[in-house]
Coordinates of N, CA and C in Angstrom, one line a residue:
M189 N -18.5 -31.1 6.8 CA -19.7 -30.5 6.4 C -20.1 -31.1 5.0
T190 N -21.3 -31.6 4.9 CA -21.7 -32.2 3.6 C -22.4 -31.1 2.8
L191 N -22.7 -31.5 1.5 CA -23.4 -30.6 0.6 C -24.8 -30.3 1.2
N192 N -25.5 -31.3 1.7 CA -26.8 -31.0 2.3 C -26.7 -30.1 3.5
T193 N -25.7 -30.2 4.3 CA -25.6 -29.3 5.4 C -25.4 -27.9 5.0
I194 N -24.5 -27.7 3.9 CA -24.2 -26.4 3.4 C -25.5 -25.8 2.8
I195 N -26.2 -26.6 2.1 CA -27.5 -26.1 1.5 C -28.5 -25.6 2.6
Q196 N -28.6 -26.5 3.5 CA -29.6 -26.2 4.6 C -29.1 -24.9 5.4
T197 N -27.8 -24.7 5.5 CA -27.3 -23.6 6.2 C -27.5 -22.3 5.5
L198 N -27.3 -22.3 4.2 CA -27.2 -21.1 3.5 C -28.5 -20.7 2.7
V199 N -29.3 -21.6 2.4 CA -30.5 -21.3 1.6 C -31.7 -21.0 2.5
S200 N -32.5 -20.0 2.2 CA -33.6 -19.7 3.0 C -34.7 -20.8 2.9
E201 N -35.5 -20.8 3.9 CA -36.5 -21.9 4.0 C -37.5 -21.8 2.8
E202 N -37.7 -20.7 2.3 CA -38.7 -20.6 1.2 C -38.1 -21.2 -0.1
M203 N -36.8 -21.3 -0.2 CA -36.1 -21.8 -1.4 C -35.5 -23.2 -1.3
I204 N -35.5 -23.7 -0.1 CA -34.8 -24.9 0.1 C -35.3 -26.1 -0.7
G205 N -36.7 -26.2 -0.8 CA -37.3 -27.3 -1.6 C -36.8 -27.2 -3.0
R206 N -36.8 -26.0 -3.6 CA -36.4 -25.9 -5.0 C -35.0 -26.2 -5.2
V207 N -34.1 -25.8 -4.2 CA -32.7 -26.1 -4.4 C -32.4 -27.6 -4.3
F208 N -33.1 -28.3 -3.3 CA -32.9 -29.7 -3.2 C -33.5 -30.4 -4.4
A209 N -34.5 -29.9 -5.0 CA -35.1 -30.5 -6.3 C -34.1 -30.4 -7.4
I210 N -33.4 -29.3 -7.5 CA -32.4 -29.1 -8.6 C -31.2 -30.0 -8.3
V211 N -30.7 -30.1 -7.1 CA -29.6 -31.0 -6.7 C -30.0 -32.4 -7.0
G212 N -31.1 -32.8 -6.6 CA -31.6 -34.2 -6.9 C -31.7 -34.5 -8.4
S213 N -32.2 -33.5 -9.1 CA -32.3 -33.7 -10.6 C -31.0 -33.8 -11.2
L214 N -30.0 -33.0 -10.8 CA -28.7 -33.0 -11.4 C -28.0 -34.3 -11.1
S215 N -28.2 -34.8 -9.8 CA -27.6 -36.1 -9.4 C -28.2 -37.2 -10.3
A216 N -29.5 -37.2 -10.5 CA -30.1 -38.3 -11.3 C -29.7 -38.2 -12.7
L217 N -29.4 -37.0 -13.2 CA -29.0 -36.8 -14.6 C -27.5 -37.3 -14.8
F218 N -26.7 -37.0 -13.9 CA -25.2 -37.3 -14.1 C -24.9 -38.7 -13.7
L219 N -25.7 -39.4 -13.0 CA -25.4 -40.8 -12.6 C -25.3 -41.7 -13.8
P220 N -26.3 -41.7 -14.7 CA -26.1 -42.6 -15.9 C -25.0 -42.0 -16.8
I221 N -24.8 -40.7 -16.9 CA -23.8 -40.2 -17.8 C -22.4 -40.7 -17.3
G222 N -22.2 -40.6 -16.0 CA -20.9 -41.0 -15.4 C -20.7 -42.5 -15.6
S223 N -21.8 -43.3 -15.5 CA -21.7 -44.8 -15.7 C -21.4 -45.1 -17.1
L224 N -22.0 -44.4 -18.1 CA -21.7 -44.6 -19.5 C -20.3 -44.2 -19.8
L225 N -19.8 -43.1 -19.3 CA -18.5 -42.6 -19.5 C -17.5 -43.5 -18.9
G226 N -17.7 -44.0 -17.7 CA -16.8 -45.0 -17.1 C -16.7 -46.3 -17.9
G227 N -17.9 -46.8 -18.3 CA -17.9 -48.0 -19.1 C -17.2 -47.8 -20.4
Y228 N -17.4 -46.7 -21.1 CA -16.7 -46.5 -22.3 C -15.2 -46.4 -22.1
L229 N -14.8 -45.6 -21.1 CA -13.4 -45.5 -20.9 C -12.7 -46.8 -20.5
S230 N -13.5 -47.7 -19.8 CA -12.9 -49.0 -19.4 C -12.5 -49.9 -20.6
T231 N -13.0 -49.6 -21.8 CA -12.6 -50.4 -22.9 C -11.2 -50.0 -23.4
F232 N -10.7 -48.8 -23.0 CA -9.4 -48.3 -23.4 C -8.4 -48.2 -22.3
I233 N -8.9 -48.0 -21.1 CA -8.1 -47.7 -19.9 C -8.3 -48.7 -18.8
D234 N -7.3 -49.1 -18.1 CA -7.4 -50.0 -17.0 C -8.4 -49.4 -15.9
I235 N -9.2 -50.2 -15.3 CA -10.2 -49.8 -14.3 C -9.5 -49.0 -13.2
R236 N -8.3 -49.5 -12.7 CA -7.7 -48.8 -11.6 C -7.3 -47.3 -12.0
S237 N -7.0 -47.1 -13.3 CA -6.7 -45.8 -13.7 C -8.0 -44.9 -13.7
I238 N -9.1 -45.5 -14.1 CA -10.4 -44.8 -14.0 C -10.7 -44.3 -12.6
Y239 N -10.5 -45.2 -11.7 CA -10.7 -44.9 -10.3 C -9.7 -43.8 -9.8
G240 N -8.5 -43.9 -10.3 CA -7.5 -42.9 -10.0 C -7.9 -41.5 -10.5
L241 N -8.4 -41.5 -11.7 CA -8.9 -40.2 -12.3 C -10.1 -39.7 -11.5
G242 N -10.9 -40.5 -11.1 CA -12.0 -40.1 -10.2 C -11.5 -39.5 -8.9
G243 N -10.5 -40.2 -8.3 CA -9.9 -39.7 -7.1 C -9.2 -38.3 -7.3
L244 N -8.6 -38.1 -8.4 CA -8.0 -36.9 -8.8 C -9.0 -35.8 -8.9
A245 N -10.1 -36.1 -9.5 CA -11.2 -35.1 -9.7 C -11.7 -34.7 -8.3
I246 N -11.9 -35.6 -7.4 CA -12.3 -35.2 -6.1 C -11.3 -34.4 -5.4
L247 N -10.0 -34.7 -5.6 CA -8.9 -33.9 -5.0 C -8.9 -32.5 -5.5
F248 N -9.1 -32.3 -6.8 CA -9.2 -31.0 -7.4 C -10.4 -30.2 -6.9
I249 N -11.5 -30.9 -6.7 CA -12.7 -30.2 -6.2 C -12.4 -29.7 -4.7
S250 N -11.7 -30.6 -4.0 CA -11.3 -30.2 -2.6 C -10.4 -29.1 -2.6
I251 N -9.4 -29.1 -3.5 CA -8.5 -27.9 -3.5 C -9.2 -26.6 -3.9
Y252 N -10.1 -26.7 -4.8 CA -10.9 -25.5 -5.2 C -11.7 -25.0 -4.0
W253 N -12.2 -25.9 -3.2 CA -13.0 -25.6 -2.0 C -12.1 -24.9 -1.0
L254 N -10.8 -25.3 -0.9 CA -9.9 -24.8 0.1 C -9.4 -23.4 -0.4
I255 N -9.3 -23.2 -1.7 CA -8.7 -21.9 -2.1 C -9.8 -20.8 -2.4
T256 N -11.0 -21.2 -2.3 CA -12.1 -20.2 -2.5 C -12.5 -19.6 -1.2
P257 N -12.2 -18.3 -0.9 CA -12.4 -17.8 0.4 C -13.8 -17.9 0.9
K258 N -14.8 -17.6 0.0 CA -16.2 -17.7 0.4 C -16.6 -19.0 1.0
L259 N -16.1 -20.1 0.3 CA -16.4 -21.4 0.8 C -15.7 -21.8 2.1
R260 N -14.5 -21.3 2.3 CA -13.7 -21.6 3.5 C -14.2 -20.9 4.7
T261 N -14.9 -19.8 4.5 CA -15.4 -19.0 5.7 C -16.9 -19.2 6.0
L262 N -17.4 -20.3 5.5 CA -18.8 -20.6 5.9 C -19.0 -20.7 7.4
P263 N -20.0 -20.1 8.0 CA -20.2 -20.3 9.4 C -20.7 -21.6 9.8
A264 N -20.5 -22.0 11.1 CA -21.0 -23.2 11.6 C -22.5 -23.1 11.6
P265 N -23.2 -24.2 11.3 CA -24.7 -24.2 11.2 C -25.4 -23.6 12.4
A266 N -24.8 -23.8 13.6 CA -25.4 -23.2 14.8 C -25.3 -21.7 14.9
H267 N -24.4 -21.1 14.1 CA -24.3 -19.7 14.1 C -25.0 -18.9 13.0
V268 N -25.7 -19.6 12.2 CA -26.4 -19.0 11.1 C -27.8 -18.6 11.5
T269 N -28.1 -17.3 11.2 CA -29.5 -16.8 11.5 C -30.1 -16.4 10.2
E270 N -31.4 -16.1 10.2 CA -32.1 -15.6 9.0 C -31.5 -14.3 8.5
E271 N -31.0 -13.5 9.4 CA -30.3 -12.2 8.9 C -29.1 -12.6 8.2
H272 N -28.3 -13.6 8.6 CA -27.1 -14.0 7.9 C -27.4 -14.5 6.6
R273 N -28.5 -15.3 6.5 CA -28.8 -15.9 5.2 C -29.2 -14.8 4.2
A274 N -30.0 -13.8 4.7 CA -30.4 -12.7 3.8 C -29.2 -11.9 3.4
K275 N -28.3 -11.6 4.3 CA -27.1 -10.8 3.9 C -26.2 -11.5 2.9
E276 N -26.0 -12.8 3.1 CA -25.2 -13.6 2.2 C -25.7 -13.6 0.8
H277 N -27.1 -13.6 0.7 CA -27.6 -13.8 -0.7 C -28.3 -12.5 -1.2
N278 N -28.1 -11.4 -0.4 CA -28.7 -10.1 -0.8 C -30.2 -10.2 -1.0
F279 N -30.9 -10.9 -0.2 CA -32.3 -10.9 -0.3 C -33.0 -9.7 0.3
N280 N -32.3 -8.9 1.1 CA -32.9 -7.7 1.7 C -32.2 -6.5 1.1

């Protein structure tokens, strides 16, 4: 399940455009920041170590995903209804 699938599954149709705009803006914001940080770190640290740190970051994000019950119990996209979306986000 990708981030886009999760967003489309859990966010109501009225809000999905706004949510994707925020996600796109944050991605555009952090891409140059990450590039600058990686370039700066490469002057002090071997490039393989930087990639290793990035891999560890992804590993920790995955572990967080696995130990957070609400994220582990997301329903399959085929089983999500408008009632489920409203209940999950307390829209009703």
